[in-house]
CSV table of N, CA and C in Angstrom, one decimal:
chain,number,residue,atom,x,y,z
A,22,UNK,N,29.6,5.1,-45.4
A,22,UNK,CA,29.3,5.4,-44.1
A,22,UNK,C,28.8,6.8,-43.8
A,23,UNK,N,29.5,7.7,-44.4
A,23,UNK,CA,29.2,9.1,-44.2
A,23,UNK,C,27.7,9.4,-44.7
A,24,UNK,N,27.5,8.8,-45.9
A,24,UNK,CA,26.1,9.0,-46.4
A,24,UNK,C,25.1,8.4,-45.5
A,25,UNK,N,25.3,7.3,-44.9
A,25,UNK,CA,24.4,6.6,-44.0
A,25,UNK,C,24.1,7.5,-42.7
A,26,UNK,N,25.2,8.1,-42.2
A,26,UNK,CA,25.0,9.0,-41.0
A,26,UNK,C,24.2,10.2,-41.4
A,27,UNK,N,24.4,10.8,-42.6
A,27,UNK,CA,23.7,12.0,-43.0
A,27,UNK,C,22.2,11.7,-43.2
A,28,UNK,N,21.9,10.5,-43.7
A,28,UNK,CA,20.5,10.1,-43.9
A,28,UNK,C,19.8,9.9,-42.5
A,29,UNK,N,20.5,9.3,-41.6
A,29,UNK,CA,20.0,9.1,-40.2
A,29,UNK,C,19.7,10.4,-39.6
A,30,UNK,N,20.7,11.4,-39.6
A,30,UNK,CA,20.5,12.7,-39.0
A,30,UNK,C,19.3,13.4,-39.7
A,31,UNK,N,19.2,13.4,-41.0
A,31,UNK,CA,18.1,14.0,-41.7
A,31,UNK,C,16.8,13.4,-41.4
A,32,UNK,N,16.7,12.1,-41.2
A,32,UNK,CA,15.5,11.4,-40.8
A,32,UNK,C,15.1,11.8,-39.4
A,33,UNK,N,16.0,11.9,-38.5
A,33,UNK,CA,15.7,12.3,-37.1
A,33,UNK,C,15.2,13.7,-37.1
A,34,UNK,N,15.8,14.7,-37.9
A,34,UNK,CA,15.2,16.0,-37.9
A,34,UNK,C,13.8,16.0,-38.5
A,35,UNK,N,13.6,15.3,-39.5
A,35,UNK,CA,12.2,15.2,-40.1
A,35,UNK,C,11.2,14.6,-39.1
A,36,UNK,N,11.6,13.6,-38.4
A,36,UNK,CA,10.7,13.0,-37.4
A,36,UNK,C,10.4,14.0,-36.3
A,37,UNK,N,11.4,14.8,-35.9
A,37,UNK,CA,11.2,15.8,-34.8
A,37,UNK,C,10.3,16.9,-35.3
A,38,UNK,N,10.4,17.3,-36.6
A,38,UNK,CA,9.5,18.3,-37.2
A,38,UNK,C,8.1,17.8,-37.3
A,39,UNK,N,8.0,16.5,-37.7
A,39,UNK,CA,6.7,15.9,-37.8
A,39,UNK,C,6.0,15.8,-36.5
A,40,UNK,N,6.8,15.4,-35.5
A,40,UNK,CA,6.2,15.3,-34.1
A,40,UNK,C,5.8,16.6,-33.6
A,41,UNK,N,6.6,17.6,-33.8
A,41,UNK,CA,6.3,19.0,-33.4
A,41,UNK,C,5.1,19.5,-34.1
A,42,UNK,N,5.0,19.2,-35.4
A,42,UNK,CA,3.8,19.7,-36.1
A,42,UNK,C,2.5,19.0,-35.6
A,43,UNK,N,2.6,17.7,-35.3
A,43,UNK,CA,1.5,16.9,-34.8
A,43,UNK,C,1.0,17.5,-33.5
A,44,UNK,N,1.9,17.9,-32.6
A,44,UNK,CA,1.5,18.5,-31.3
A,44,UNK,C,0.8,19.8,-31.5
A,45,UNK,N,1.3,20.6,-32.4
A,45,UNK,CA,0.6,21.9,-32.7
A,45,UNK,C,-0.8,21.6,-33.2
A,46,UNK,N,-0.9,20.7,-34.2
A,46,UNK,CA,-2.3,20.4,-34.7
A,46,UNK,C,-3.2,19.9,-33.6
A,47,UNK,N,-2.7,19.0,-32.7
A,47,UNK,CA,-3.4,18.5,-31.6
A,47,UNK,C,-3.8,19.6,-30.6
A,48,UNK,N,-2.9,20.5,-30.3
A,48,UNK,CA,-3.2,21.6,-29.4
A,48,UNK,C,-4.3,22.5,-30.0
A,49,UNK,N,-4.2,22.8,-31.3
A,49,UNK,CA,-5.2,23.7,-31.9
A,49,UNK,C,-6.6,23.0,-31.9
A,50,UNK,N,-6.6,21.7,-32.2
A,50,UNK,CA,-7.8,20.9,-32.3
A,50,UNK,C,-8.5,20.9,-30.9
A,51,UNK,N,-7.7,20.7,-29.8
A,51,UNK,CA,-8.3,20.6,-28.5
A,51,UNK,C,-8.8,22.0,-28.1
A,52,UNK,N,-8.1,23.1,-28.4
A,52,UNK,CA,-8.5,24.4,-28.1
A,52,UNK,C,-9.8,24.7,-28.8
A,53,UNK,N,-10.0,24.4,-30.1
A,53,UNK,CA,-11.2,24.6,-30.8
A,53,UNK,C,-12.3,23.8,-30.2
A,54,UNK,N,-12.0,22.5,-29.9
A,54,UNK,CA,-13.0,21.6,-29.3
A,54,UNK,C,-13.5,22.1,-28.0
A,55,UNK,N,-12.6,22.6,-27.2
A,55,UNK,CA,-13.1,23.1,-25.9
A,55,UNK,C,-13.8,24.4,-26.0
A,56,UNK,N,-13.5,25.2,-27.0
A,56,UNK,CA,-14.3,26.4,-27.3
A,56,UNK,C,-15.7,26.1,-27.7
A,57,UNK,N,-15.9,25.1,-28.5
A,57,UNK,CA,-17.2,24.6,-29.0
A,57,UNK,C,-18.0,24.1,-27.8
A,58,UNK,N,-17.3,23.3,-26.9
A,58,UNK,CA,-18.0,22.8,-25.7
A,58,UNK,C,-18.4,23.9,-24.8
A,59,UNK,N,-17.5,24.9,-24.6
A,59,UNK,CA,-17.9,26.0,-23.8
A,59,UNK,C,-19.1,26.8,-24.3
A,60,UNK,N,-19.1,26.9,-25.6
A,60,UNK,CA,-20.3,27.6,-26.2
A,60,UNK,C,-21.6,26.8,-26.0
A,61,UNK,N,-21.5,25.5,-26.0
A,61,UNK,CA,-22.7,24.7,-25.7
A,61,UNK,C,-23.1,24.8,-24.3
A,62,UNK,N,-22.2,25.0,-23.4
A,62,UNK,CA,-22.5,25.1,-22.0
A,62,UNK,C,-22.7,26.6,-21.6
A,63,UNK,N,-22.8,27.4,-22.6
A,63,UNK,CA,-22.8,28.9,-22.4
A,63,UNK,C,-24.1,29.4,-21.8
A,64,UNK,N,-25.2,28.6,-21.7
A,64,UNK,CA,-26.4,29.1,-21.2
A,64,UNK,C,-27.2,28.0,-20.5
A,65,UNK,N,-28.1,28.4,-19.6
A,65,UNK,CA,-28.9,27.5,-18.9
A,65,UNK,C,-30.4,27.9,-19.0
A,66,UNK,N,-31.3,27.0,-19.0
A,66,UNK,CA,-32.7,27.2,-19.1
A,66,UNK,C,-33.4,26.7,-17.8
A,67,UNK,N,-34.2,27.5,-17.2
A,67,UNK,CA,-35.0,27.0,-16.1
A,67,UNK,C,-36.4,27.4,-16.2
A,68,UNK,N,-37.3,26.5,-15.9
A,68,UNK,CA,-37.1,25.1,-15.6
A,68,UNK,C,-36.7,24.3,-16.8
A,69,UNK,N,-36.3,23.1,-16.6
A,69,UNK,CA,-35.8,22.2,-17.6
A,69,UNK,C,-36.9,21.4,-18.3
A,70,UNK,N,-38.1,21.5,-17.8
A,70,UNK,CA,-39.3,20.8,-18.4
A,70,UNK,C,-40.5,21.6,-17.9
A,71,UNK,N,-41.6,21.5,-18.7
A,71,UNK,CA,-42.8,22.2,-18.4
A,71,UNK,C,-44.0,21.2,-18.4
A,72,UNK,N,-45.0,21.3,-17.5
A,72,UNK,CA,-46.1,20.5,-17.5
A,72,UNK,C,-47.4,21.4,-17.4
A,73,UNK,N,-48.4,21.1,-18.2
A,73,UNK,CA,-49.6,21.9,-18.2
A,73,UNK,C,-50.7,20.9,-17.9
A,74,UNK,N,-51.8,21.3,-17.2
A,74,UNK,CA,-52.9,20.5,-17.0
A,74,UNK,C,-54.2,21.3,-17.3
A,75,UNK,N,-55.1,20.6,-18.0
A,75,UNK,CA,-56.3,21.3,-18.4
A,75,UNK,C,-57.5,20.4,-18.5
A,76,UNK,N,-58.7,20.9,-18.4
A,76,UNK,CA,-59.9,20.1,-18.5
A,76,UNK,C,-60.5,20.4,-19.9
A,77,UNK,N,-60.9,19.4,-20.6
A,77,UNK,CA,-61.4,19.6,-22.0
A,77,UNK,C,-62.6,20.5,-22.0
A,78,UNK,N,-62.6,21.5,-22.9
A,78,UNK,CA,-63.7,22.4,-23.0
A,78,UNK,C,-63.6,23.6,-22.0
A,79,UNK,N,-62.6,23.6,-21.2
A,79,UNK,CA,-62.5,24.7,-20.2
A,79,UNK,C,-61.5,25.7,-20.6
A,80,UNK,N,-61.2,26.7,-19.8
A,80,UNK,CA,-60.2,27.7,-20.2
A,80,UNK,C,-58.8,27.0,-20.3
A,81,UNK,N,-57.9,27.7,-21.0
A,81,UNK,CA,-56.5,27.2,-21.1
A,81,UNK,C,-55.8,27.4,-19.8
A,82,UNK,N,-54.9,26.5,-19.5
A,82,UNK,CA,-54.1,26.7,-18.2
A,82,UNK,C,-53.3,27.9,-18.3
A,83,UNK,N,-52.8,28.4,-17.2
A,83,UNK,CA,-52.0,29.6,-17.1
A,83,UNK,C,-50.7,29.5,-17.9
A,84,UNK,N,-50.2,30.6,-18.5
A,84,UNK,CA,-48.9,30.6,-19.2
A,84,UNK,C,-47.8,30.3,-18.2
A,85,UNK,N,-46.7,29.8,-18.7
A,85,UNK,CA,-45.5,29.5,-17.9
A,85,UNK,C,-44.4,30.2,-18.5
A,86,UNK,N,-43.3,30.5,-17.7
A,86,UNK,CA,-42.1,31.2,-18.3
A,86,UNK,C,-40.9,30.3,-18.2
A,87,UNK,N,-40.0,30.5,-19.2
A,87,UNK,CA,-38.7,29.9,-19.2
A,87,UNK,C,-37.7,31.0,-19.0
A,88,UNK,N,-36.7,30.8,-18.1
A,88,UNK,CA,-35.7,31.8,-17.9
A,88,UNK,C,-34.4,31.3,-18.5
A,89,UNK,N,-33.8,32.2,-19.3
A,89,UNK,CA,-32.5,31.8,-19.9
A,89,UNK,C,-31.4,32.7,-19.3
A,90,UNK,N,-30.3,32.1,-18.9
A,90,UNK,CA,-29.2,32.9,-18.4
A,90,UNK,C,-27.9,32.4,-18.9
A,91,UNK,N,-27.0,33.3,-19.0
A,91,UNK,CA,-25.6,33.0,-19.4
A,91,UNK,C,-24.6,33.9,-18.8
A,92,UNK,N,-23.4,33.5,-18.8
A,92,UNK,CA,-22.3,34.3,-18.1
A,92,UNK,C,-21.7,35.4,-19.0
A,93,UNK,N,-21.9,35.2,-20.3
A,93,UNK,CA,-21.3,36.1,-21.3
A,93,UNK,C,-22.1,37.4,-21.3
A,94,UNK,N,-21.4,38.5,-21.6
A,94,UNK,CA,-22.1,39.8,-21.6
A,94,UNK,C,-22.3,40.4,-23.0
A,95,UNK,N,-21.8,39.7,-24.0
A,95,UNK,CA,-22.0,40.1,-25.3
A,95,UNK,C,-23.4,39.9,-25.8
A,96,UNK,N,-23.9,40.7,-26.6
A,96,UNK,CA,-25.3,40.5,-27.1
A,96,UNK,C,-25.4,39.3,-28.1
A,97,UNK,N,-26.4,38.6,-28.0
A,97,UNK,CA,-26.6,37.4,-28.9
A,97,UNK,C,-28.1,37.3,-29.2
A,98,UNK,N,-28.4,36.4,-30.1
A,98,UNK,CA,-29.8,36.2,-30.5
A,98,UNK,C,-30.3,34.9,-29.9
A,99,UNK,N,-31.6,35.0,-29.4
A,99,UNK,CA,-32.3,33.8,-28.9
A,99,UNK,C,-33.4,33.5,-29.9
A,100,UNK,N,-33.4,32.2,-30.4
A,100,UNK,CA,-34.4,31.8,-31.3
A,100,UNK,C,-35.1,30.5,-30.8
A,101,UNK,N,-36.4,30.5,-30.8
A,101,UNK,CA,-37.1,29.3,-30.3
A,101,UNK,C,-38.0,28.7,-31.4
A,102,UNK,N,-38.1,27.4,-31.3
A,102,UNK,CA,-38.9,26.6,-32.2
A,102,UNK,C,-39.7,25.6,-31.4
A,103,UNK,N,-40.9,25.3,-31.8
A,103,UNK,CA,-41.7,24.2,-31.2
A,103,UNK,C,-42.2,23.3,-32.3
A,104,UNK,N,-42.6,22.1,-32.0
A,104,UNK,CA,-43.0,21.1,-33.0
A,104,UNK,C,-44.5,20.7,-33.0
A,105,UNK,N,-45.4,21.6,-32.4
A,105,UNK,CA,-46.8,21.3,-32.3
A,105,UNK,C,-47.6,22.6,-32.5
A,106,UNK,N,-48.8,22.4,-32.9
A,106,UNK,CA,-49.7,23.6,-33.2
A,106,UNK,C,-50.3,24.1,-31.9
A,107,UNK,N,-50.4,23.3,-30.9
A,107,UNK,CA,-51.1,23.8,-29.6
A,107,UNK,C,-50.2,24.5,-28.7
A,108,UNK,N,-49.0,24.7,-29.0
A,108,UNK,CA,-48.0,25.4,-28.1
A,108,UNK,C,-47.5,26.6,-28.8
A,109,UNK,N,-47.3,27.7,-28.0
A,109,UNK,CA,-46.8,29.0,-28.5
A,109,UNK,C,-45.7,29.4,-27.5
A,110,UNK,N,-44.5,29.8,-28.1
A,110,UNK,CA,-43.4,30.4,-27.3
A,110,UNK,C,-43.2,31.8,-27.8
A,111,UNK,N,-43.2,32.8,-26.9
A,111,UNK,CA,-43.0,34.1,-27.3
A,111,UNK,C,-42.0,34.8,-26.4
A,112,UNK,N,-41.2,35.7,-26.9
A,112,UNK,CA,-41.0,35.9,-28.3
A,112,UNK,C,-40.3,34.7,-29.0
A,113,UNK,N,-40.6,34.6,-30.3
A,113,UNK,CA,-39.9,33.5,-31.0
A,113,UNK,C,-38.5,33.8,-31.2
A,114,UNK,N,-38.2,35.1,-31.4
A,114,UNK,CA,-36.8,35.6,-31.5
A,114,UNK,C,-36.6,36.8,-30.7
A,115,UNK,N,-35.5,36.9,-30.0
A,115,UNK,CA,-35.2,38.1,-29.2
A,115,UNK,C,-33.7,38.2,-29.1
A,116,UNK,N,-33.2,39.3,-28.5
A,116,UNK,CA,-31.8,39.5,-28.2
A,116,UNK,C,-31.6,39.5,-26.7
A,117,UNK,N,-30.4,39.0,-26.3
A,117,UNK,CA,-30.1,39.0,-24.9
A,117,UNK,C,-28.7,39.2,-24.7
A,118,UNK,N,-28.3,39.6,-23.5
A,118,UNK,CA,-27.0,39.7,-23.0
A,118,UNK,C,-26.8,38.6,-22.0
A,119,UNK,N,-27.3,38.8,-20.8
A,119,UNK,CA,-27.1,37.8,-19.7
A,119,UNK,C,-28.4,37.0,-19.4
A,120,UNK,N,-29.6,37.7,-19.6
A,120,UNK,CA,-30.8,37.0,-19.2
A,120,UNK,C,-31.9,37.3,-20.2
A,121,UNK,N,-32.8,36.3,-20.3
A,121,UNK,CA,-34.0,36.5,-21.2
A,121,UNK,C,-35.1,35.7,-20.6
A,122,UNK,N,-36.4,36.1,-20.8
A,122,UNK,CA,-37.5,35.4,-20.4
A,122,UNK,C,-38.4,35.1,-21.5
A,123,UNK,N,-38.9,33.8,-21.6
A,123,UNK,CA,-39.8,33.4,-22.7
A,123,UNK,C,-41.1,33.0,-22.0
A,124,UNK,N,-42.2,33.3,-22.7
A,124,UNK,CA,-43.5,32.9,-22.2
A,124,UNK,C,-44.0,31.8,-23.1
A,125,UNK,N,-44.5,30.7,-22.4
A,125,UNK,CA,-45.0,29.5,-23.0
A,125,UNK,C,-46.5,29.4,-22.7
A,126,UNK,N,-47.3,29.3,-23.8
A,126,UNK,CA,-48.7,29.2,-23.7
A,126,UNK,C,-49.2,27.9,-24.4
A,127,UNK,N,-50.3,27.4,-24.0
A,127,UNK,CA,-50.9,26.2,-24.7
A,127,UNK,C,-52.4,26.6,-25.0
A,128,UNK,N,-52.9,26.0,-26.1
A,128,UNK,CA,-54.3,26.2,-26.5
A,128,UNK,C,-54.9,24.8,-26.6
A,129,UNK,N,-55.9,24.5,-25.7
A,129,UNK,CA,-56.5,23.2,-25.7
A,129,UNK,C,-57.7,23.1,-26.6
A,130,UNK,N,-58.1,24.2,-27.3
A,130,UNK,CA,-59.3,24.1,-28.1
A,130,UNK,C,-59.2,23.0,-29.1
A,131,UNK,N,-60.3,22.2,-29.2
A,131,UNK,CA,-60.3,21.1,-30.1
A,131,UNK,C,-59.6,19.9,-29.8
A,132,UNK,N,-58.9,19.9,-28.6
A,132,UNK,CA,-58.1,18.7,-28.3
A,132,UNK,C,-58.9,17.7,-27.4
A,133,UNK,N,-58.8,16.4,-27.7
A,133,UNK,CA,-59.5,15.4,-27.0
A,133,UNK,C,-58.8,15.2,-25.7
A,134,UNK,N,-59.4,14.5,-24.7
A,134,UNK,CA,-58.7,14.2,-23.5
A,134,UNK,C,-57.6,13.2,-23.8
A,135,UNK,N,-56.5,13.5,-23.1
A,135,UNK,CA,-55.3,12.7,-23.3
A,135,UNK,C,-54.0,13.4,-22.9
A,136,UNK,N,-52.9,12.8,-23.1
A,136,UNK,CA,-51.6,13.4,-22.8
A,136,UNK,C,-50.9,13.8,-24.1
A,137,UNK,N,-50.4,15.0,-24.2
A,137,UNK,CA,-49.8,15.5,-25.4
A,137,UNK,C,-48.3,15.9,-25.0
A,138,UNK,N,-47.4,15.6,-25.9
A,138,UNK,CA,-46.0,15.9,-25.7
A,138,UNK,C,-45.5,16.8,-26.8
A,139,UNK,N,-44.5,17.7,-26.4
A,139,UNK,CA,-43.9,18.6,-27.4
A,139,UNK,C,-42.5,18.9,-27.0
A,140,UNK,N,-41.8,19.5,-27.9
A,140,UNK,CA,-40.4,19.9,-27.5
A,140,UNK,C,-40.2,21.3,-28.0
A,141,UNK,N,-39.7,22.1,-27.1
A,141,UNK,CA,-39.2,23.5,-27.4
A,141,UNK,C,-37.7,23.5,-27.6
A,142,UNK,N,-37.3,23.9,-28.8
A,142,UNK,CA,-35.9,24.0,-29.0
A,142,UNK,C,-35.5,25.5,-28.9
A,143,UNK,N,-34.4,25.7,-28.1
A,143,UNK,CA,-33.9,27.1,-27.8
A,143,UNK,C,-32.5,27.2,-28.3
A,144,UNK,N,-32.3,28.1,-29.2
A,144,UNK,CA,-30.9,28.4,-29.7
A,144,UNK,C,-30.5,29.7,-29.2
A,145,UNK,N,-29.3,29.7,-28.5
A,145,UNK,CA,-28.7,31.0,-28.0
A,145,UNK,C,-27.4,31.1,-28.7
A,146,UNK,N,-27.2,32.0,-29.6
A,146,UNK,CA,-26.0,32.0,-30.4
A,146,UNK,C,-25.9,30.8,-31.2
A,147,UNK,N,-24.8,30.0,-31.0
A,147,UNK,CA,-24.6,28.8,-31.8
A,147,UNK,C,-25.0,27.5,-30.9
A,148,UNK,N,-25.3,27.7,-29.7
A,148,UNK,CA,-25.6,26.6,-28.8
A,148,UNK,C,-27.1,26.4,-28.8
A,149,UNK,N,-27.5,25.1,-28.6
A,149,UNK,CA,-28.9,24.7,-28.7
A,149,UNK,C,-29.2,23.7,-27.5
A,150,UNK,N,-30.4,23.9,-27.0
A,150,UNK,CA,-30.9,22.9,-26.0
A,150,UNK,C,-32.4,22.7,-26.2
A,151,UNK,N,-33.0,21.7,-25.6
A,151,UNK,CA,-34.4,21.4,-25.8
A,151,UNK,C,-35.1,21.4,-24.4
A,152,UNK,N,-36.3,21.7,-24.4
A,152,UNK,CA,-37.2,21.7,-23.2
A,152,UNK,C,-38.4,20.8,-23.5
A,153,UNK,N,-38.6,19.7,-22.8
A,153,UNK,CA,-39.8,18.9,-23.1
A,153,UNK,C,-41.0,19.5,-22.4
A,154,UNK,N,-42.1,19.4,-23.1
A,154,UNK,CA,-43.4,19.9,-22.6
A,154,UNK,C,-44.4,18.8,-22.6
A,155,UNK,N,-45.1,18.7,-21.5
A,155,UNK,CA,-46.2,17.7,-21.4
A,155,UNK,C,-47.5,18.4,-21.0
A,156,UNK,N,-48.6,18.1,-21.7
A,156,UNK,CA,-49.9,18.7,-21.4
A,156,UNK,C,-50.9,17.5,-21.3
A,157,UNK,N,-51.6,17.5,-20.1
A,157,UNK,CA,-52.6,16.5,-19.9
A,157,UNK,C,-53.9,17.2,-20.0
A,158,UNK,N,-54.8,16.7,-20.9
A,158,UNK,CA,-56.1,17.2,-21.0
A,158,UNK,C,-57.1,16.2,-20.4
A,159,UNK,N,-57.8,16.5,-19.4
A,159,UNK,CA,-58.7,15.5,-18.8
A,159,UNK,C,-60.1,15.7,-19.4
A,160,UNK,N,-61.0,14.7,-19.2
A,160,UNK,CA,-62.4,14.8,-19.6
A,160,UNK,C,-63.0,15.9,-18.9
A,161,UNK,N,-64.1,16.5,-19.5
A,161,UNK,CA,-64.7,17.6,-18.8
A,161,UNK,C,-65.4,17.1,-17.5
A,162,UNK,N,-65.5,18.0,-16.5
A,162,UNK,CA,-66.1,17.6,-15.3
A,162,UNK,C,-67.6,17.3,-15.5
A,163,UNK,N,-68.1,16.4,-14.7
A,163,UNK,CA,-69.6,16.1,-14.8
A,163,UNK,C,-70.4,17.2,-14.3
A,164,UNK,N,-71.4,17.6,-15.0
A,164,UNK,CA,-72.3,18.7,-14.5
A,164,UNK,C,-73.3,18.1,-13.6
A,165,UNK,N,-73.6,18.8,-12.6
A,165,UNK,CA,-74.6,18.4,-11.6
A,165,UNK,C,-75.9,19.1,-11.9
A,166,UNK,N,-77.0,18.2,-12.1
A,166,UNK,CA,-78.3,18.7,-12.5
A,166,UNK,C,-79.1,18.9,-11.2
A,167,UNK,N,-79.3,20.1,-10.8
A,167,UNK,CA,-80.0,20.4,-9.5
A,167,UNK,C,-81.4,19.9,-9.5
A,168,UNK,N,-82.0,19.7,-10.7
A,168,UNK,CA,-83.4,19.3,-10.8
A,168,UNK,C,-83.5,17.7,-10.8
A,169,UNK,N,-82.4,17.0,-10.8
A,169,UNK,CA,-82.5,15.6,-10.9
A,169,UNK,C,-82.9,15.0,-9.5
A,170,UNK,N,-83.7,14.0,-9.6
A,170,UNK,CA,-84.1,13.3,-8.3
A,170,UNK,C,-83.6,11.9,-8.4
A,171,UNK,N,-83.1,11.4,-7.3
A,171,UNK,CA,-82.7,10.0,-7.2
A,171,UNK,C,-83.9,9.3,-6.5
A,172,UNK,N,-84.2,8.2,-7.1
A,172,UNK,CA,-85.3,7.3,-6.5
A,172,UNK,C,-84.6,6.0,-6.2
A,173,UNK,N,-85.0,5.6,-5.0
A,173,UNK,CA,-84.5,4.3,-4.6
A,173,UNK,C,-85.7,3.3,-4.4
A,174,UNK,N,-85.6,2.1,-4.8
A,174,UNK,CA,-86.6,1.2,-4.6
A,174,UNK,C,-86.2,0.2,-3.5
A,175,UNK,N,-87.2,-0.1,-2.6
A,175,UNK,CA,-86.9,-1.0,-1.5
A,175,UNK,C,-87.5,-2.3,-1.7
């Protein structure tokens, strides 16, 4: 009987230690997970999407800007990537503390009339977000020939 009681007491102590260890692991995991989530929400980009409109063969539409802001005051690196040749984001890499501005330009040279889609990926520190870009290129405007004469038959 004595041996049985000692085994039960030892088992209870081991269960208590295992439960305590489990709670410590769980608390650390939640803390790390919330830290990663906070890092992902650490910055905002405005606007959240860009739209460009252009006429084929005409000048490129005006550049647009993306504003990046965050609450942290430590310096970090901003890196941008895009997935098409007709889109340029500058600067591609810069440093920021609380605010940064990116310039987005499009080049319509050689593009046929149609709708074009792209994605800008912005990485601030370890966090990443994307900004969709849509560009619509319309057919060139019809030219008016001032020497043309309309004839009507009755």
